[in-house]
Amino acid sequence: MDSKQSWNIILLLLLYFLQGVPLGLSAAIPMMLASRNISYRQQAMFSLVYWPFSIKLLWAPIVDVLYVSSIGRRKSWLIPVQLLLGLVLLLLSGSVDLNTELSVTYLTSCFFLVNFLAATQDIAVDGWALSLLSRELVGYASTCNSVGQTAGYFVGFMLLLALESQDFTNAYIRTTPADGGLVTLGGFMAFWGVVFIVVTLTLSVLKKESTDNTTMTLSKAYSELWKIIKKEIVLEYCLIVFTSKIAFAASDSISHLKLINAGVPKQNLALLAVPIAPLQIILPWFYSRYTVGPYPMDLFVKSYPYRLIFIIINAMLVHFTIQMGSEFSSSYYFIILFISLLHQLTVIPMFVACMAYHNVVSDPLIGGTYMTLLNTLMNISGNWPATASLWLVDYVTIKNCIRNECTTQLDGYYILTGIGFVVGCIWIFVMGKRLRLIQRRSRDLWKCSVPN
């Protein structure tokens, strides 16, 4: 690997890192709200903030074909979007305070905007990755995505929860106890707003983008997108991926909320994620040896059954936690950490495999749009069942009500996780085989119809 390619990989890591920060912020809010006893339906409303990453396909062709030649095809969007994202974080930092009576609707609107800008940045970066890296190394783009976004997510989520917590900072950082954490949500957002602006201005000066002679019109880009969607191989792949995460929805989206409701301090859960972060950064590099080859989705299929096991393990952990009451020993936290570490061994390879496959089959002609189509599909496959699970959990809970008092006989969480496990077992036998076969078909079947 030459030095230019090495620097391009570092650049991609930085850009994906920045993308991960607002995603981490968005993930931290539900855990902060959970300690304020909001309903699962309100949590479901806030989960809508992730949807820009699921609908970004609607404006991806605009990002792909409209640009200023003198600035660069990707930098024409990357620079203004990241500057705007920094300014939005600065502006919102003065009004987003969870210690006041903010409505969930307002919080959802604010972070929906933040993630809309981050999703737009993602379109530009995904497209740029296809030209920044040589064809032999393009598989490493998925590793840059996973490592960079994970590191940014860690900072925006786990680091924020730890430093914002009065209990954590008094116990582990301060020498003299004081009121409040070391940072506030507003102060944290303001800091990263400044970072976004500084990094973007530096990037605009130091990094030159290679000349791109693409002259496709916007109407042609949407036309090509529609042709791609109608391709038989794309439709089959869509069906497979769209149903792939139904099994994990309730377990992944509700388990931690159940632990918090059972009395586990949210900052302690965030602290447990600290030793997991290095694993999330190292593992993608380890798995890249399997994803750079011709059949990266084999890794996805092999990991799937092991991830199903954790649906049962998480349900058992929630049940065990509720039975314990409010006293949690160090052994209990070690068990959570051990489970979480093993869980990542199944989650990360599935993500890296998908991203690697998308980089390989996407046509660079409309690379940003093509990558966005496939990555959007992957995002929707996780978002729609997660939102549905949060909405349904209260409705499927079985209660015994006498007059105005109700007792829970069977928590809807266990019903949904049980259904998910059964669905997952069916998926791996039916769709897993089809997924292995689809990646062995000719890559020419994925190409756009227009000449380069």
Short mmCIF file of N, CA and C in Angstrom, two decimals, residues 204-319:
data_model
loop_
_atom_site.label_atom_id
_atom_site.label_comp_id
_atom_site.label_asym_id
_atom_site.label_seq_id
_atom_site.Cartn_x
_atom_site.Cartn_y
_atom_site.Cartn_z
N SER A 204 -10.95 21.61 3.77
CA SER A 204 -11.23 22.36 2.54
C SER A 204 -9.97 22.96 1.94
N VAL A 205 -8.98 23.23 2.79
CA VAL A 205 -7.73 23.85 2.32
C VAL A 205 -6.69 22.80 1.94
N LEU A 206 -6.56 21.77 2.74
CA LEU A 206 -5.45 20.84 2.58
C LEU A 206 -5.70 19.69 1.62
N LYS A 207 -6.95 19.26 1.46
CA LYS A 207 -7.22 18.09 0.64
C LYS A 207 -7.81 18.49 -0.71
N LYS A 208 -7.10 18.13 -1.76
CA LYS A 208 -7.58 18.37 -3.11
C LYS A 208 -8.27 17.12 -3.63
N GLU A 209 -9.35 17.32 -4.34
CA GLU A 209 -10.08 16.19 -4.91
C GLU A 209 -9.72 16.05 -6.38
N SER A 210 -9.54 14.81 -6.80
CA SER A 210 -9.18 14.56 -8.20
C SER A 210 -10.32 14.98 -9.11
N THR A 211 -9.98 15.35 -10.33
CA THR A 211 -10.96 15.82 -11.31
C THR A 211 -11.95 14.71 -11.66
N ASP A 212 -13.23 15.06 -11.70
CA ASP A 212 -14.28 14.11 -12.04
C ASP A 212 -15.01 14.62 -13.27
N ASN A 213 -15.03 13.83 -14.32
CA ASN A 213 -15.66 14.26 -15.57
C ASN A 213 -17.12 13.81 -15.72
N THR A 214 -17.71 13.37 -14.62
CA THR A 214 -19.10 12.92 -14.69
C THR A 214 -20.01 14.07 -15.06
N THR A 215 -20.82 13.87 -16.08
CA THR A 215 -21.73 14.93 -16.55
C THR A 215 -23.18 14.46 -16.54
N MET A 216 -23.49 13.45 -15.78
CA MET A 216 -24.85 12.92 -15.73
C MET A 216 -25.81 13.97 -15.18
N THR A 217 -26.97 14.09 -15.80
CA THR A 217 -27.98 15.03 -15.32
C THR A 217 -28.71 14.43 -14.12
N LEU A 218 -29.40 15.30 -13.39
CA LEU A 218 -30.14 14.84 -12.22
C LEU A 218 -31.25 13.87 -12.61
N SER A 219 -31.96 14.18 -13.69
CA SER A 219 -33.04 13.29 -14.13
C SER A 219 -32.48 11.93 -14.54
N LYS A 220 -31.29 11.96 -15.17
CA LYS A 220 -30.67 10.70 -15.58
C LYS A 220 -30.24 9.88 -14.36
N ALA A 221 -29.78 10.58 -13.32
CA ALA A 221 -29.36 9.89 -12.10
C ALA A 221 -30.54 9.18 -11.44
N TYR A 222 -31.68 9.87 -11.36
CA TYR A 222 -32.87 9.24 -10.78
C TYR A 222 -33.36 8.10 -11.68
N SER A 223 -33.22 8.29 -12.99
CA SER A 223 -33.61 7.24 -13.92
C SER A 223 -32.74 6.00 -13.72
N GLU A 224 -31.43 6.21 -13.57
CA GLU A 224 -30.52 5.09 -13.35
C GLU A 224 -30.80 4.42 -12.01
N LEU A 225 -31.14 5.23 -10.99
CA LEU A 225 -31.48 4.67 -9.69
C LEU A 225 -32.69 3.74 -9.80
N TRP A 226 -33.69 4.19 -10.53
CA TRP A 226 -34.89 3.38 -10.71
C TRP A 226 -34.57 2.09 -11.46
N LYS A 227 -33.70 2.17 -12.45
CA LYS A 227 -33.31 0.97 -13.19
C LYS A 227 -32.57 0.00 -12.28
N ILE A 228 -31.73 0.55 -11.40
CA ILE A 228 -30.99 -0.30 -10.47
C ILE A 228 -31.95 -1.02 -9.53
N ILE A 229 -32.91 -0.26 -8.99
CA ILE A 229 -33.87 -0.85 -8.04
C ILE A 229 -34.66 -1.98 -8.69
N LYS A 230 -34.94 -1.85 -10.00
CA LYS A 230 -35.73 -2.86 -10.69
C LYS A 230 -34.94 -4.08 -11.11
N LYS A 231 -33.61 -4.03 -10.96
CA LYS A 231 -32.80 -5.18 -11.34
C LYS A 231 -33.18 -6.39 -10.49
N GLU A 232 -33.25 -7.54 -11.13
CA GLU A 232 -33.66 -8.76 -10.42
C GLU A 232 -32.74 -9.06 -9.25
N ILE A 233 -31.44 -8.92 -9.45
CA ILE A 233 -30.50 -9.25 -8.39
C ILE A 233 -30.61 -8.28 -7.22
N VAL A 234 -30.90 -7.00 -7.50
CA VAL A 234 -31.06 -6.01 -6.44
C VAL A 234 -32.34 -6.27 -5.66
N LEU A 235 -33.44 -6.58 -6.34
CA LEU A 235 -34.71 -6.87 -5.67
C LEU A 235 -34.59 -8.09 -4.76
N GLU A 236 -33.90 -9.11 -5.25
CA GLU A 236 -33.73 -10.31 -4.42
C GLU A 236 -32.88 -10.00 -3.20
N TYR A 237 -31.83 -9.22 -3.40
CA TYR A 237 -30.97 -8.84 -2.27
C TYR A 237 -31.75 -7.98 -1.28
N CYS A 238 -32.60 -7.09 -1.79
CA CYS A 238 -33.41 -6.24 -0.92
C CYS A 238 -34.31 -7.07 -0.01
N LEU A 239 -34.95 -8.07 -0.56
CA LEU A 239 -35.83 -8.93 0.22
C LEU A 239 -35.06 -9.65 1.32
N ILE A 240 -33.88 -10.13 0.98
CA ILE A 240 -33.08 -10.87 1.96
C ILE A 240 -32.65 -9.97 3.11
N VAL A 241 -32.07 -8.80 2.79
CA VAL A 241 -31.54 -7.92 3.82
C VAL A 241 -32.66 -7.25 4.62
N PHE A 242 -33.76 -6.89 3.93
CA PHE A 242 -34.86 -6.18 4.59
C PHE A 242 -35.47 -6.99 5.72
N THR A 243 -35.38 -8.30 5.62
CA THR A 243 -35.96 -9.17 6.65
C THR A 243 -34.92 -9.72 7.62
N SER A 244 -33.67 -9.37 7.43
CA SER A 244 -32.59 -10.03 8.16
C SER A 244 -32.52 -9.67 9.64
N LYS A 245 -33.03 -8.49 10.03
CA LYS A 245 -32.85 -8.04 11.42
C LYS A 245 -34.15 -8.01 12.22
N ILE A 246 -35.21 -8.56 11.66
CA ILE A 246 -36.46 -8.66 12.43
C ILE A 246 -36.21 -9.43 13.72
N ALA A 247 -35.42 -10.47 13.61
CA ALA A 247 -35.17 -11.34 14.76
C ALA A 247 -34.58 -10.59 15.95
N PHE A 248 -33.71 -9.62 15.70
CA PHE A 248 -32.95 -8.98 16.77
C PHE A 248 -33.60 -7.69 17.29
N ALA A 249 -34.70 -7.26 16.69
CA ALA A 249 -35.24 -5.92 16.95
C ALA A 249 -35.56 -5.69 18.42
N ALA A 250 -36.40 -6.53 19.00
CA ALA A 250 -36.82 -6.32 20.39
C ALA A 250 -35.64 -6.45 21.34
N SER A 251 -34.80 -7.43 21.11
CA SER A 251 -33.66 -7.65 22.00
C SER A 251 -32.70 -6.47 21.97
N ASP A 252 -32.38 -5.98 20.78
CA ASP A 252 -31.41 -4.89 20.65
C ASP A 252 -31.96 -3.54 21.10
N SER A 253 -33.24 -3.28 20.88
CA SER A 253 -33.79 -1.94 21.14
C SER A 253 -34.39 -1.77 22.53
N ILE A 254 -34.74 -2.87 23.20
CA ILE A 254 -35.47 -2.76 24.47
C ILE A 254 -34.67 -3.27 25.66
N SER A 255 -33.75 -4.19 25.45
CA SER A 255 -33.07 -4.84 26.58
C SER A 255 -32.41 -3.84 27.53
N HIS A 256 -31.64 -2.88 26.99
CA HIS A 256 -30.95 -1.92 27.86
C HIS A 256 -31.95 -1.00 28.57
N LEU A 257 -33.04 -0.67 27.90
CA LEU A 257 -34.07 0.15 28.55
C LEU A 257 -34.70 -0.62 29.72
N LYS A 258 -34.87 -1.92 29.54
CA LYS A 258 -35.41 -2.75 30.63
C LYS A 258 -34.45 -2.79 31.81
N LEU A 259 -33.16 -2.86 31.54
CA LEU A 259 -32.17 -2.86 32.61
C LEU A 259 -32.21 -1.56 33.39
N ILE A 260 -32.33 -0.43 32.68
CA ILE A 260 -32.40 0.88 33.34
C ILE A 260 -33.67 0.98 34.17
N ASN A 261 -34.78 0.52 33.61
CA ASN A 261 -36.05 0.54 34.35
C ASN A 261 -36.00 -0.34 35.60
N ALA A 262 -35.14 -1.37 35.54
CA ALA A 262 -35.00 -2.26 36.69
C ALA A 262 -34.08 -1.68 37.76
N GLY A 263 -33.49 -0.52 37.47
CA GLY A 263 -32.67 0.16 38.47
C GLY A 263 -31.19 0.23 38.18
N VAL A 264 -30.74 -0.34 37.08
CA VAL A 264 -29.31 -0.28 36.75
C VAL A 264 -28.99 1.15 36.29
N PRO A 265 -28.07 1.84 36.95
CA PRO A 265 -27.74 3.22 36.55
C PRO A 265 -27.22 3.28 35.12
N LYS A 266 -27.74 4.23 34.36
CA LYS A 266 -27.37 4.34 32.94
C LYS A 266 -25.89 4.62 32.77
N GLN A 267 -25.29 5.38 33.71
CA GLN A 267 -23.88 5.69 33.57
C GLN A 267 -23.01 4.45 33.78
N ASN A 268 -23.51 3.50 34.59
CA ASN A 268 -22.77 2.25 34.78
C ASN A 268 -22.78 1.41 33.51
N LEU A 269 -23.91 1.40 32.83
CA LEU A 269 -23.98 0.70 31.55
C LEU A 269 -23.05 1.35 30.54
N ALA A 270 -23.00 2.68 30.55
CA ALA A 270 -22.10 3.39 29.64
C ALA A 270 -20.64 3.07 29.97
N LEU A 271 -20.33 2.99 31.25
CA LEU A 271 -18.96 2.68 31.67
C LEU A 271 -18.54 1.30 31.22
N LEU A 272 -19.48 0.36 31.24
CA LEU A 272 -19.16 -1.00 30.81
C LEU A 272 -18.82 -1.06 29.33
N ALA A 273 -19.30 -0.06 28.59
CA ALA A 273 -19.03 -0.04 27.15
C ALA A 273 -17.61 0.40 26.84
N VAL A 274 -16.91 0.97 27.82
CA VAL A 274 -15.55 1.47 27.58
C VAL A 274 -14.60 0.35 27.14
N PRO A 275 -14.56 -0.79 27.86
CA PRO A 275 -13.66 -1.85 27.39
C PRO A 275 -14.12 -2.52 26.11
N ILE A 276 -15.38 -2.30 25.72
CA ILE A 276 -15.89 -2.88 24.47
C ILE A 276 -15.40 -2.08 23.26
N ALA A 277 -15.21 -0.77 23.46
CA ALA A 277 -14.84 0.10 22.34
C ALA A 277 -13.57 -0.36 21.61
N PRO A 278 -12.48 -0.71 22.33
CA PRO A 278 -11.29 -1.19 21.60
C PRO A 278 -11.59 -2.42 20.74
N LEU A 279 -12.45 -3.29 21.26
CA LEU A 279 -12.83 -4.49 20.49
C LEU A 279 -13.56 -4.10 19.21
N GLN A 280 -14.44 -3.09 19.31
CA GLN A 280 -15.20 -2.64 18.15
C GLN A 280 -14.29 -1.98 17.11
N ILE A 281 -13.17 -1.47 17.54
CA ILE A 281 -12.22 -0.84 16.62
C ILE A 281 -11.26 -1.86 16.02
N ILE A 282 -10.85 -2.84 16.83
CA ILE A 282 -9.86 -3.83 16.39
C ILE A 282 -10.50 -4.91 15.51
N LEU A 283 -11.69 -5.37 15.88
CA LEU A 283 -12.31 -6.49 15.17
C LEU A 283 -12.53 -6.25 13.68
N PRO A 284 -12.98 -5.05 13.26
CA PRO A 284 -13.15 -4.85 11.81
C PRO A 284 -11.86 -5.07 11.02
N TRP A 285 -10.72 -4.66 11.60
CA TRP A 285 -9.44 -4.91 10.92
C TRP A 285 -9.16 -6.41 10.85
N PHE A 286 -9.53 -7.14 11.90
CA PHE A 286 -9.34 -8.59 11.90
C PHE A 286 -10.23 -9.25 10.85
N TYR A 287 -11.49 -8.83 10.80
CA TYR A 287 -12.43 -9.45 9.87
C TYR A 287 -12.19 -9.02 8.42
N SER A 288 -11.40 -7.98 8.21
CA SER A 288 -11.19 -7.50 6.84
C SER A 288 -10.53 -8.55 5.97
N ARG A 289 -9.79 -9.47 6.57
CA ARG A 289 -9.17 -10.55 5.78
C ARG A 289 -10.21 -11.45 5.14
N TYR A 290 -11.42 -11.48 5.73
CA TYR A 290 -12.50 -12.30 5.18
C TYR A 290 -13.43 -11.50 4.27
N THR A 291 -13.41 -10.18 4.40
CA THR A 291 -14.34 -9.35 3.63
C THR A 291 -13.72 -8.75 2.38
N VAL A 292 -12.39 -8.73 2.29
CA VAL A 292 -11.74 -8.19 1.10
C VAL A 292 -11.81 -9.20 -0.05
N GLY A 293 -12.06 -10.46 0.26
CA GLY A 293 -12.14 -11.51 -0.75
C GLY A 293 -13.42 -11.44 -1.56
N PRO A 294 -13.67 -12.44 -2.40
CA PRO A 294 -14.80 -12.40 -3.33
C PRO A 294 -16.16 -12.67 -2.70
N TYR A 295 -16.20 -13.28 -1.50
CA TYR A 295 -17.48 -13.67 -0.92
C TYR A 295 -17.61 -13.16 0.52
N PRO A 296 -17.71 -11.85 0.72
CA PRO A 296 -17.76 -11.30 2.09
C PRO A 296 -19.02 -11.69 2.86
N MET A 297 -20.14 -11.95 2.15
CA MET A 297 -21.38 -12.23 2.86
C MET A 297 -21.42 -13.62 3.48
N ASP A 298 -20.43 -14.46 3.18
CA ASP A 298 -20.31 -15.74 3.89
C ASP A 298 -20.13 -15.49 5.38
N LEU A 299 -19.38 -14.43 5.70
CA LEU A 299 -19.16 -14.07 7.10
C LEU A 299 -20.46 -13.65 7.77
N PHE A 300 -21.32 -12.96 7.04
CA PHE A 300 -22.63 -12.54 7.55
C PHE A 300 -23.46 -13.77 7.94
N VAL A 301 -23.53 -14.73 7.03
CA VAL A 301 -24.36 -15.92 7.26
C VAL A 301 -23.80 -16.76 8.41
N LYS A 302 -22.49 -16.88 8.49
CA LYS A 302 -21.88 -17.69 9.55
C LYS A 302 -22.10 -17.07 10.93
N SER A 303 -22.17 -15.75 11.01
CA SER A 303 -22.33 -15.07 12.29
C SER A 303 -23.77 -15.06 12.78
N TYR A 304 -24.71 -15.19 11.86
CA TYR A 304 -26.14 -15.03 12.17
C TYR A 304 -26.63 -15.98 13.28
N PRO A 305 -26.38 -17.29 13.20
CA PRO A 305 -26.90 -18.18 14.24
C PRO A 305 -26.36 -17.86 15.62
N TYR A 306 -25.09 -17.43 15.69
CA TYR A 306 -24.51 -17.10 16.99
C TYR A 306 -25.17 -15.85 17.58
N ARG A 307 -25.52 -14.91 16.70
CA ARG A 307 -26.20 -13.71 17.19
C ARG A 307 -27.60 -14.05 17.71
N LEU A 308 -28.25 -15.05 17.11
CA LEU A 308 -29.57 -15.48 17.59
C LEU A 308 -29.52 -15.96 19.04
N ILE A 309 -28.43 -16.59 19.40
CA ILE A 309 -28.31 -17.10 20.77
C ILE A 309 -28.42 -15.97 21.79
N PHE A 310 -27.93 -14.79 21.42
CA PHE A 310 -27.92 -13.68 22.37
C PHE A 310 -29.31 -13.08 22.59
N ILE A 311 -30.27 -13.41 21.75
CA ILE A 311 -31.66 -13.01 22.03
C ILE A 311 -32.11 -13.68 23.32
N ILE A 312 -31.83 -14.96 23.45
CA ILE A 312 -32.19 -15.71 24.65
C ILE A 312 -31.37 -15.25 25.85
N ILE A 313 -30.08 -15.04 25.63
CA ILE A 313 -29.20 -14.61 26.73
C ILE A 313 -29.63 -13.25 27.27
N ASN A 314 -29.95 -12.29 26.39
CA ASN A 314 -30.38 -10.97 26.84
C ASN A 314 -31.70 -11.03 27.61
N ALA A 315 -32.64 -11.87 27.15
CA ALA A 315 -33.91 -12.02 27.85
C ALA A 315 -33.69 -12.60 29.25
N MET A 316 -32.79 -13.56 29.35
CA MET A 316 -32.47 -14.14 30.66
C MET A 316 -31.82 -13.10 31.56
N LEU A 317 -30.94 -12.27 30.99
CA LEU A 317 -30.29 -11.22 31.77
C LEU A 317 -31.30 -10.22 32.31
N VAL A 318 -32.25 -9.80 31.47
CA VAL A 318 -33.29 -8.87 31.91
C VAL A 318 -34.10 -9.48 33.03
N HIS A 319 -34.52 -10.73 32.87
CA HIS A 319 -35.31 -11.40 33.90
C HIS A 319 -34.53 -11.49 35.20
#
